Amino acid sequence: MPSYTAPVNDIQFVMHTLLKASEQDIPGYEELEADFTAAVLEEAGKIASNVIAPLNEVGDKEGCHLENGVVRTPTGFKAAFEQMKEGGWTALDCDPDYGGQGMPILLGTAVGELFSAANQAFTMYQGLTHGAYSAIHAHGTDAQKAKWLPNMVSCEWTGTMNLTEPHCGTDLGLMRTKAVPQENGSYKVTGQKIFISAGDHDMSANVIHLVLARIPGGPEGIKGVSLFIVPKYLVDEDGNVGAANGVSVGKLEEKMGIHGNSTCVMNFDEAEGYLLGTEHKGMRAMFTMMNEARLGVAMQGMAQAEAAYQNAVIYAKDRLQGRAVTGAENPDGPADPLIVHPDIRRNLLDQKSFIEGARAFMLWGANMLDRSHRSGDAAAEGLVSLLTPVLKGFLTDKGLEMTIQAQQVYGGHGYIEEWGMSQFVRDARITQIYEGANGVQALDLVGRKLAADGGKHVMAFFDLVKNFIKENEADEALKKDFLDPLKQASKDLQASAMFFMQNGMKNPNAALSGSYDFMHLFGHACLGLMWAQMAKAASEALASGTGDASFYETKLATGRYYMARQLPATSMHLARIQSGADPVMTLPAEAF
């Protein structure tokens, strides 16, 4: 069975040496002292390693089962969920007015990585609840918040989001689920939703579904969609759980991965629901969940890569195969360990350099969300909105790729279920699909986010990179190994954006044909920026003589690898973008 150890030191480095969290002028960040966050992460790491990681394989093998209309979760899930609730882990960054601990999103995201890496399917139950909590918290009335949120914060009740229908996935304007107004102010919700993660289970007393539906007579298309709170069981004015609502599970989906999470077909048969937010403005409320969820999914992609990488390193150091080409490094044994071979080193460094860069990118994104939410910083809100599709698309694409590379270290054993590596691949695969498939993320980035507010947010990113380079170019070592490659990546990114500006209006296909490459180019540029900033932070820490010198030296060596071996991919993506629409669109549909 694979093992998992929380990477507390690396998270602490990002939070404190890089981001200097406790020194930031964001309300609540003064609590994020290094000793405090270390204590939280250490405790979360124990639960991740000792409680939920051992259930990862159990969930994968047993899956969930539908019995008499109720979903039964795998052995041990219910007891582990009780431990999570008792420890307050479900409420870490929720509003204290409703029983939360009020911690910043930054810390909640860091802890979420540990739980997702240990057991993604299990952690999704509380993750979906958090998304539903956020939507109600942002768009609900005071009465709705008082009624629903305390039990959702504690996960006594869990939550879901219900968007997709059998005939429509991304195109939500085609949905048919309807909500008929009642005299008492409620609505009767009727329809079917599919792919509903954590749609039903036996770990909470109620499930609070957030359901997109149409009110008859409303506008056509997406403009006529509203959002409703539809509980599994009705709740009276005193908060007591009562009779069953018209909500049922049609079936459980059989999936490639995340078997321990109950992915349901949900049937709503005149179920009582309550309007959340404004009529016909459901997408605005739903996107409160979607944007948070997209950062969470980016984290899942990186977290699966981390878990797979840890086990690949153990195997590469233990497994004896062949001899080093420069001479035996284990002369007393029959062969050398795998890790002596250059291609295994390349493989592991691909993983390590991506994971550590992605972690910094993810936590920077969480930091910007805090700055936006807690300080009302419009610039931070604009920048994180621009980067959300990059975070989701790039980190999940590369995250899956890295789980496959970790599996490859094992050779044939990686393909055998006994070693557990295939589960990381299978579980990571969904992250490219749900919360908006990655092709849609790329279209959103190029079609909407790039030109938002006159393009000022992408210009702000270019300025951020330019100013960092300018401020540090006197450092020759930093310049050669980090700033020069970053400058080239930024030039490639700017050139691709200019191509879209010059060609996108007269030939939209020219922009959209390059959108996926642009998302990856942007992702590499962001990780290049993260690595350049981490290199500066590590160099300063080394010069100060404080902390673990070997940690900082390793950080610098890993960063140099990324800048030399991964960042040059920006030039390839630029060449693809500049080839325009013809290579993609020339072939007629009937020729495929």
Short mmCIF file of N, CA, C and O in Angstrom, two decimals, residues 385-499:
data_model
loop_
_atom_site.label_atom_id
_atom_site.label_comp_id
_atom_site.label_asym_id
_atom_site.label_seq_id
_atom_site.Cartn_x
_atom_site.Cartn_y
_atom_site.Cartn_z
N SER A 385 -8.86 36.13 -10.94
CA SER A 385 -9.88 35.73 -11.90
C SER A 385 -9.24 35.35 -13.23
O SER A 385 -9.60 34.35 -13.86
N LEU A 386 -8.26 36.13 -13.66
CA LEU A 386 -7.52 35.82 -14.88
C LEU A 386 -6.80 34.48 -14.77
O LEU A 386 -6.81 33.66 -15.70
N LEU A 387 -6.20 34.23 -13.61
CA LEU A 387 -5.33 33.06 -13.44
C LEU A 387 -6.08 31.79 -13.03
O LEU A 387 -5.51 30.70 -13.09
N THR A 388 -7.36 31.91 -12.65
CA THR A 388 -8.10 30.71 -12.22
C THR A 388 -8.14 29.63 -13.31
O THR A 388 -7.87 28.46 -13.01
N PRO A 389 -8.46 29.94 -14.58
CA PRO A 389 -8.43 28.87 -15.57
C PRO A 389 -7.02 28.32 -15.82
O PRO A 389 -6.87 27.14 -16.19
N VAL A 390 -5.99 29.12 -15.60
CA VAL A 390 -4.61 28.64 -15.74
C VAL A 390 -4.30 27.67 -14.60
O VAL A 390 -3.75 26.58 -14.82
N LEU A 391 -4.67 28.05 -13.38
CA LEU A 391 -4.48 27.18 -12.24
C LEU A 391 -5.18 25.84 -12.45
O LEU A 391 -4.58 24.77 -12.32
N LYS A 392 -6.45 25.91 -12.80
CA LYS A 392 -7.24 24.67 -12.95
C LYS A 392 -6.73 23.84 -14.11
O LYS A 392 -6.50 22.63 -13.97
N GLY A 393 -6.57 24.45 -15.28
CA GLY A 393 -6.22 23.68 -16.46
C GLY A 393 -4.79 23.16 -16.45
O GLY A 393 -4.55 21.97 -16.69
N PHE A 394 -3.84 24.03 -16.15
CA PHE A 394 -2.43 23.63 -16.22
C PHE A 394 -2.07 22.67 -15.10
O PHE A 394 -1.40 21.66 -15.33
N LEU A 395 -2.50 22.96 -13.88
CA LEU A 395 -2.10 22.11 -12.76
C LEU A 395 -2.73 20.73 -12.83
O LEU A 395 -2.13 19.75 -12.39
N THR A 396 -3.92 20.62 -13.41
CA THR A 396 -4.52 19.29 -13.51
C THR A 396 -3.97 18.51 -14.70
O THR A 396 -3.77 17.30 -14.61
N ASP A 397 -3.72 19.19 -15.82
CA ASP A 397 -3.09 18.51 -16.95
C ASP A 397 -1.72 17.96 -16.57
O ASP A 397 -1.39 16.79 -16.80
N LYS A 398 -0.90 18.83 -15.98
CA LYS A 398 0.44 18.41 -15.60
C LYS A 398 0.41 17.47 -14.40
O LYS A 398 1.26 16.58 -14.27
N GLY A 399 -0.57 17.67 -13.52
CA GLY A 399 -0.69 16.77 -12.37
C GLY A 399 -0.91 15.34 -12.81
O GLY A 399 -0.28 14.41 -12.30
N LEU A 400 -1.84 15.14 -13.76
CA LEU A 400 -2.05 13.79 -14.29
C LEU A 400 -0.78 13.27 -14.94
O LEU A 400 -0.38 12.12 -14.71
N GLU A 401 -0.14 14.11 -15.73
CA GLU A 401 1.09 13.70 -16.40
C GLU A 401 2.14 13.23 -15.40
O GLU A 401 2.85 12.24 -15.63
N MET A 402 2.22 13.91 -14.27
CA MET A 402 3.23 13.54 -13.27
C MET A 402 2.87 12.25 -12.54
O MET A 402 3.76 11.48 -12.16
N THR A 403 1.58 11.98 -12.35
CA THR A 403 1.21 10.68 -11.76
C THR A 403 1.59 9.54 -12.69
O THR A 403 2.02 8.47 -12.24
N ILE A 404 1.46 9.77 -13.99
CA ILE A 404 1.86 8.75 -14.96
C ILE A 404 3.37 8.57 -14.95
O ILE A 404 3.88 7.43 -15.02
N GLN A 405 4.11 9.67 -14.82
CA GLN A 405 5.57 9.54 -14.74
C GLN A 405 5.99 8.82 -13.47
O GLN A 405 6.95 8.03 -13.48
N ALA A 406 5.29 9.06 -12.37
CA ALA A 406 5.59 8.34 -11.13
C ALA A 406 5.32 6.85 -11.32
O ALA A 406 6.11 5.99 -10.89
N GLN A 407 4.23 6.53 -11.98
CA GLN A 407 3.89 5.14 -12.28
C GLN A 407 4.98 4.50 -13.15
O GLN A 407 5.34 3.33 -12.97
N GLN A 408 5.54 5.27 -14.06
CA GLN A 408 6.55 4.77 -14.99
C GLN A 408 7.83 4.36 -14.26
O GLN A 408 8.52 3.43 -14.70
N VAL A 409 8.14 5.02 -13.16
CA VAL A 409 9.33 4.66 -12.38
C VAL A 409 9.27 3.20 -11.95
O VAL A 409 10.30 2.51 -11.88
N TYR A 410 8.08 2.70 -11.72
CA TYR A 410 7.89 1.32 -11.25
C TYR A 410 7.99 0.30 -12.36
O TYR A 410 7.99 -0.91 -12.09
N GLY A 411 8.05 0.76 -13.62
CA GLY A 411 8.02 -0.20 -14.72
C GLY A 411 6.74 -1.01 -14.69
O GLY A 411 5.65 -0.48 -14.44
N GLY A 412 6.85 -2.32 -14.91
CA GLY A 412 5.67 -3.19 -14.92
C GLY A 412 4.92 -3.19 -13.60
O GLY A 412 3.69 -3.34 -13.58
N HIS A 413 5.64 -3.02 -12.49
CA HIS A 413 4.96 -3.01 -11.19
C HIS A 413 4.01 -1.82 -11.06
O HIS A 413 3.04 -1.88 -10.30
N GLY A 414 4.27 -0.74 -11.80
CA GLY A 414 3.37 0.40 -11.75
C GLY A 414 2.03 0.12 -12.36
O GLY A 414 1.04 0.81 -12.09
N TYR A 415 1.97 -0.92 -13.21
CA TYR A 415 0.73 -1.28 -13.89
C TYR A 415 -0.06 -2.34 -13.12
O TYR A 415 -1.19 -2.66 -13.47
N ILE A 416 0.55 -2.84 -12.06
CA ILE A 416 -0.08 -3.87 -11.24
C ILE A 416 -0.78 -3.19 -10.05
O ILE A 416 -0.18 -2.38 -9.35
N GLU A 417 -2.02 -3.55 -9.81
CA GLU A 417 -2.81 -2.89 -8.76
C GLU A 417 -2.21 -3.05 -7.37
O GLU A 417 -2.41 -2.20 -6.50
N GLU A 418 -1.45 -4.10 -7.15
CA GLU A 418 -0.85 -4.36 -5.83
C GLU A 418 -0.04 -3.16 -5.31
O GLU A 418 0.00 -2.90 -4.11
N TRP A 419 0.57 -2.40 -6.21
CA TRP A 419 1.45 -1.30 -5.79
C TRP A 419 0.70 0.01 -5.61
O TRP A 419 1.26 0.97 -5.07
N GLY A 420 -0.51 0.08 -6.10
CA GLY A 420 -1.35 1.25 -5.84
C GLY A 420 -1.09 2.47 -6.70
O GLY A 420 -1.76 3.50 -6.51
N MET A 421 -0.15 2.40 -7.63
CA MET A 421 0.18 3.60 -8.40
C MET A 421 -0.90 3.96 -9.43
O MET A 421 -1.10 5.12 -9.75
N SER A 422 -1.60 2.96 -9.91
CA SER A 422 -2.63 3.26 -10.92
C SER A 422 -3.76 4.07 -10.32
O SER A 422 -4.42 4.84 -11.03
N GLN A 423 -4.00 3.94 -9.01
CA GLN A 423 -5.07 4.72 -8.41
C GLN A 423 -4.79 6.22 -8.48
O GLN A 423 -5.70 7.01 -8.72
N PHE A 424 -3.53 6.60 -8.29
CA PHE A 424 -3.20 8.03 -8.39
C PHE A 424 -3.52 8.54 -9.80
O PHE A 424 -4.05 9.64 -9.97
N VAL A 425 -3.19 7.74 -10.81
CA VAL A 425 -3.47 8.12 -12.20
C VAL A 425 -4.97 8.22 -12.41
O VAL A 425 -5.48 9.21 -12.96
N ARG A 426 -5.70 7.19 -11.98
CA ARG A 426 -7.14 7.16 -12.22
C ARG A 426 -7.87 8.27 -11.45
O ARG A 426 -8.80 8.90 -11.96
N ASP A 427 -7.43 8.53 -10.22
CA ASP A 427 -8.08 9.58 -9.43
C ASP A 427 -7.76 10.97 -9.98
O ASP A 427 -8.60 11.87 -9.96
N ALA A 428 -6.53 11.15 -10.47
CA ALA A 428 -6.15 12.46 -11.02
C ALA A 428 -6.87 12.76 -12.32
O ALA A 428 -7.09 13.93 -12.67
N ARG A 429 -7.29 11.73 -13.03
CA ARG A 429 -7.86 11.93 -14.37
C ARG A 429 -9.11 12.81 -14.34
O ARG A 429 -9.33 13.62 -15.25
N ILE A 430 -9.94 12.68 -13.32
CA ILE A 430 -11.18 13.44 -13.26
C ILE A 430 -10.92 14.94 -13.14
O ILE A 430 -11.74 15.76 -13.56
N THR A 431 -9.78 15.31 -12.59
CA THR A 431 -9.53 16.73 -12.34
C THR A 431 -9.45 17.53 -13.64
O THR A 431 -9.67 18.74 -13.64
N GLN A 432 -9.15 16.86 -14.75
CA GLN A 432 -9.11 17.55 -16.03
C GLN A 432 -10.51 17.78 -16.61
O GLN A 432 -10.67 18.55 -17.56
N ILE A 433 -11.49 17.12 -16.01
CA ILE A 433 -12.84 17.10 -16.59
C ILE A 433 -13.84 17.91 -15.78
O ILE A 433 -14.56 18.75 -16.32
N TYR A 434 -13.91 17.64 -14.45
CA TYR A 434 -15.00 18.30 -13.71
C TYR A 434 -14.66 19.74 -13.34
O TYR A 434 -13.53 20.18 -13.47
N GLU A 435 -15.70 20.46 -12.93
CA GLU A 435 -15.64 21.92 -12.68
C GLU A 435 -15.22 22.69 -13.93
O GLU A 435 -14.53 23.70 -13.86
N GLY A 436 -15.62 22.18 -15.09
CA GLY A 436 -15.28 22.82 -16.35
C GLY A 436 -14.09 22.12 -16.98
O GLY A 436 -12.96 22.25 -16.51
N ALA A 437 -14.33 21.34 -18.03
CA ALA A 437 -13.26 20.60 -18.69
C ALA A 437 -12.16 21.58 -19.13
O ALA A 437 -12.41 22.76 -19.37
N ASN A 438 -10.95 21.08 -19.22
CA ASN A 438 -9.81 21.98 -19.43
C ASN A 438 -9.84 22.71 -20.76
O ASN A 438 -9.30 23.82 -20.87
N GLY A 439 -10.47 22.13 -21.78
CA GLY A 439 -10.64 22.87 -23.02
C GLY A 439 -11.52 24.09 -22.82
O GLY A 439 -11.29 25.15 -23.43
N VAL A 440 -12.52 23.96 -21.94
CA VAL A 440 -13.39 25.09 -21.62
C VAL A 440 -12.63 26.13 -20.81
O VAL A 440 -12.82 27.34 -20.98
N GLN A 441 -11.75 25.67 -19.93
CA GLN A 441 -10.90 26.62 -19.18
C GLN A 441 -10.06 27.46 -20.14
O GLN A 441 -9.92 28.68 -19.97
N ALA A 442 -9.51 26.80 -21.17
CA ALA A 442 -8.69 27.52 -22.15
C ALA A 442 -9.52 28.53 -22.93
O ALA A 442 -9.08 29.66 -23.18
N LEU A 443 -10.75 28.15 -23.31
CA LEU A 443 -11.63 29.07 -24.02
C LEU A 443 -12.02 30.25 -23.14
O LEU A 443 -12.08 31.39 -23.61
N ASP A 444 -12.27 29.97 -21.87
CA ASP A 444 -12.61 31.04 -20.92
C ASP A 444 -11.44 32.01 -20.78
O ASP A 444 -11.62 33.24 -20.77
N LEU A 445 -10.23 31.46 -20.71
CA LEU A 445 -9.03 32.29 -20.57
C LEU A 445 -8.85 33.23 -21.76
O LEU A 445 -8.68 34.44 -21.58
N VAL A 446 -8.93 32.66 -22.95
CA VAL A 446 -8.66 33.46 -24.15
C VAL A 446 -9.88 34.27 -24.58
O VAL A 446 -9.77 35.42 -24.99
N GLY A 447 -11.07 33.67 -24.46
CA GLY A 447 -12.28 34.32 -24.94
C GLY A 447 -12.84 35.38 -24.02
O GLY A 447 -13.49 36.33 -24.47
N ARG A 448 -12.58 35.25 -22.70
CA ARG A 448 -13.17 36.18 -21.75
C ARG A 448 -12.14 36.88 -20.86
O ARG A 448 -12.10 38.10 -20.75
N LYS A 449 -11.31 36.09 -20.21
CA LYS A 449 -10.45 36.65 -19.16
C LYS A 449 -9.34 37.54 -19.71
O LYS A 449 -8.97 38.54 -19.08
N LEU A 450 -8.81 37.19 -20.85
CA LEU A 450 -7.67 37.92 -21.40
C LEU A 450 -8.02 39.38 -21.69
O LEU A 450 -7.24 40.29 -21.42
N ALA A 451 -9.22 39.59 -22.23
CA ALA A 451 -9.63 40.95 -22.61
C ALA A 451 -10.45 41.65 -21.54
O ALA A 451 -10.86 42.80 -21.74
N ALA A 452 -10.69 41.00 -20.40
CA ALA A 452 -11.52 41.59 -19.35
C ALA A 452 -10.94 42.93 -18.88
O ALA A 452 -9.72 43.07 -18.73
N ASP A 453 -11.82 43.90 -18.69
CA ASP A 453 -11.41 45.24 -18.23
C ASP A 453 -10.32 45.83 -19.10
O ASP A 453 -9.35 46.44 -18.62
N GLY A 454 -10.48 45.62 -20.41
CA GLY A 454 -9.52 46.20 -21.35
C GLY A 454 -8.15 45.56 -21.32
O GLY A 454 -7.17 46.16 -21.77
N GLY A 455 -8.07 44.35 -20.78
CA GLY A 455 -6.79 43.64 -20.73
C GLY A 455 -5.87 44.08 -19.60
O GLY A 455 -4.69 43.71 -19.57
N LYS A 456 -6.41 44.84 -18.64
CA LYS A 456 -5.52 45.40 -17.61
C LYS A 456 -4.97 44.34 -16.66
O LYS A 456 -3.89 44.53 -16.08
N HIS A 457 -5.67 43.21 -16.53
CA HIS A 457 -5.18 42.20 -15.59
C HIS A 457 -4.00 41.42 -16.15
O HIS A 457 -3.04 41.11 -15.42
N VAL A 458 -4.04 41.11 -17.45
CA VAL A 458 -2.88 40.45 -18.04
C VAL A 458 -1.70 41.42 -18.11
O VAL A 458 -0.54 41.02 -17.93
N MET A 459 -1.99 42.69 -18.33
CA MET A 459 -0.91 43.69 -18.30
C MET A 459 -0.31 43.78 -16.90
O MET A 459 0.90 43.98 -16.75
N ALA A 460 -1.16 43.64 -15.88
CA ALA A 460 -0.65 43.65 -14.50
C ALA A 460 0.28 42.48 -14.26
O ALA A 460 1.30 42.61 -13.56
N PHE A 461 -0.04 41.32 -14.86
CA PHE A 461 0.85 40.17 -14.72
C PHE A 461 2.19 40.44 -15.41
O PHE A 461 3.25 40.16 -14.84
N PHE A 462 2.14 41.00 -16.62
CA PHE A 462 3.38 41.32 -17.33
C PHE A 462 4.23 42.30 -16.52
O PHE A 462 5.46 42.16 -16.44
N ASP A 463 3.57 43.28 -15.91
CA ASP A 463 4.30 44.26 -15.09
C ASP A 463 4.92 43.61 -13.87
O ASP A 463 6.04 43.97 -13.45
N LEU A 464 4.19 42.67 -13.29
CA LEU A 464 4.70 41.95 -12.12
C LEU A 464 6.01 41.24 -12.46
O LEU A 464 6.99 41.32 -11.71
N VAL A 465 6.01 40.56 -13.59
CA VAL A 465 7.20 39.84 -14.03
C VAL A 465 8.33 40.83 -14.35
O VAL A 465 9.47 40.66 -13.90
N LYS A 466 8.00 41.87 -15.12
CA LYS A 466 9.01 42.85 -15.53
C LYS A 466 9.65 43.53 -14.32
O LYS A 466 10.88 43.69 -14.26
N ASN A 467 8.83 43.91 -13.36
CA ASN A 467 9.35 44.60 -12.18
C ASN A 467 10.22 43.69 -11.33
O ASN A 467 11.25 44.12 -10.79
N PHE A 468 9.82 42.42 -11.21
CA PHE A 468 10.64 41.48 -10.43
C PHE A 468 12.00 41.31 -11.08
O PHE A 468 13.04 41.30 -10.39
N ILE A 469 12.02 41.17 -12.40
CA ILE A 469 13.29 41.01 -13.11
C ILE A 469 14.16 42.26 -12.93
O ILE A 469 15.36 42.16 -12.62
N LYS A 470 13.56 43.42 -13.10
CA LYS A 470 14.31 44.66 -13.00
C LYS A 470 14.90 44.86 -11.61
O LYS A 470 16.05 45.30 -11.46
N GLU A 471 14.13 44.52 -10.57
CA GLU A 471 14.58 44.72 -9.20
C GLU A 471 15.72 43.80 -8.81
O GLU A 471 16.46 44.08 -7.87
N ASN A 472 15.87 42.68 -9.54
CA ASN A 472 16.84 41.67 -9.10
C ASN A 472 17.93 41.35 -10.12
O ASN A 472 18.74 40.45 -9.88
N GLU A 473 17.99 42.09 -11.23
CA GLU A 473 18.93 41.73 -12.28
C GLU A 473 20.39 41.98 -11.91
O GLU A 473 21.30 41.48 -12.59
N ALA A 474 20.64 42.69 -10.83
CA ALA A 474 22.02 42.89 -10.38
C ALA A 474 22.61 41.61 -9.77
O ALA A 474 23.83 41.48 -9.67
N ASP A 475 21.75 40.69 -9.39
CA ASP A 475 22.20 39.40 -8.83
C ASP A 475 22.54 38.48 -10.00
O ASP A 475 21.65 37.93 -10.65
N GLU A 476 23.84 38.33 -10.30
CA GLU A 476 24.27 37.61 -11.49
C GLU A 476 23.81 36.16 -11.52
O GLU A 476 23.40 35.63 -12.55
N ALA A 477 23.92 35.48 -10.37
CA ALA A 477 23.51 34.07 -10.33
C ALA A 477 22.01 33.94 -10.58
O ALA A 477 21.56 33.07 -11.34
N LEU A 478 21.23 34.81 -9.95
CA LEU A 478 19.79 34.78 -10.14
C LEU A 478 19.44 35.13 -11.59
O LEU A 478 18.55 34.51 -12.20
N LYS A 479 20.16 36.09 -12.14
CA LYS A 479 19.88 36.54 -13.51
C LYS A 479 20.11 35.42 -14.52
O LYS A 479 19.25 35.13 -15.36
N LYS A 480 21.24 34.78 -14.43
CA LYS A 480 21.60 33.75 -15.41
C LYS A 480 20.67 32.54 -15.33
O LYS A 480 20.17 32.05 -16.36
N ASP A 481 20.44 32.05 -14.13
CA ASP A 481 19.71 30.79 -13.98
C ASP A 481 18.19 30.97 -13.95
O ASP A 481 17.45 30.03 -14.30
N PHE A 482 17.72 32.14 -13.53
CA PHE A 482 16.29 32.31 -13.32
C PHE A 482 15.69 33.49 -14.07
O PHE A 482 14.64 33.35 -14.71
N LEU A 483 16.30 34.65 -14.02
CA LEU A 483 15.67 35.84 -14.59
C LEU A 483 15.70 35.82 -16.11
O LEU A 483 14.70 36.20 -16.76
N ASP A 484 16.80 35.40 -16.70
CA ASP A 484 16.87 35.36 -18.17
C ASP A 484 15.85 34.38 -18.76
O ASP A 484 15.14 34.72 -19.71
N PRO A 485 15.76 33.15 -18.22
CA PRO A 485 14.71 32.25 -18.74
C PRO A 485 13.31 32.79 -18.51
O PRO A 485 12.43 32.63 -19.37
N LEU A 486 13.08 33.44 -17.36
CA LEU A 486 11.77 34.01 -17.08
C LEU A 486 11.45 35.12 -18.07
O LEU A 486 10.31 35.23 -18.56
N LYS A 487 12.44 35.95 -18.40
CA LYS A 487 12.23 37.05 -19.36
C LYS A 487 11.82 36.49 -20.72
O LYS A 487 10.90 37.02 -21.37
N GLN A 488 12.47 35.42 -21.16
CA GLN A 488 12.12 34.82 -22.44
C GLN A 488 10.71 34.24 -22.42
O GLN A 488 9.94 34.41 -23.38
N ALA A 489 10.35 33.60 -21.32
CA ALA A 489 9.00 33.04 -21.20
C ALA A 489 7.96 34.15 -21.24
O ALA A 489 6.89 34.01 -21.87
N SER A 490 8.24 35.26 -20.57
CA SER A 490 7.32 36.40 -20.57
C SER A 490 7.19 36.98 -21.98
O SER A 490 6.09 37.36 -22.40
N LYS A 491 8.29 37.05 -22.71
CA LYS A 491 8.23 37.53 -24.09
C LYS A 491 7.36 36.62 -24.95
O LYS A 491 6.57 37.09 -25.79
N ASP A 492 7.49 35.31 -24.76
CA ASP A 492 6.66 34.36 -25.50
C ASP A 492 5.19 34.55 -25.16
O ASP A 492 4.32 34.48 -26.04
N LEU A 493 4.91 34.78 -23.89
CA LEU A 493 3.53 34.99 -23.46
C LEU A 493 2.96 36.27 -24.07
O LEU A 493 1.83 36.30 -24.57
N GLN A 494 3.75 37.33 -24.05
CA GLN A 494 3.28 38.59 -24.63
C GLN A 494 3.09 38.47 -26.14
O GLN A 494 2.13 39.02 -26.70
N ALA A 495 3.98 37.74 -26.80
CA ALA A 495 3.85 37.57 -28.24
C ALA A 495 2.59 36.79 -28.60
O ALA A 495 1.92 37.09 -29.60
N SER A 496 2.27 35.81 -27.79
CA SER A 496 1.06 35.03 -28.07
C SER A 496 -0.19 35.87 -27.83
O SER A 496 -1.16 35.80 -28.60
N ALA A 497 -0.20 36.68 -26.78
CA ALA A 497 -1.33 37.57 -26.53
C ALA A 497 -1.48 38.58 -27.66
O ALA A 497 -2.60 38.88 -28.10
N MET A 498 -0.37 39.08 -28.17
CA MET A 498 -0.40 40.02 -29.30
C MET A 498 -0.97 39.35 -30.55
O MET A 498 -1.74 39.95 -31.31
N PHE A 499 -0.61 38.09 -30.76
CA PHE A 499 -1.16 37.34 -31.91
C PHE A 499 -2.68 37.28 -31.83
O PHE A 499 -3.37 37.47 -32.85
#
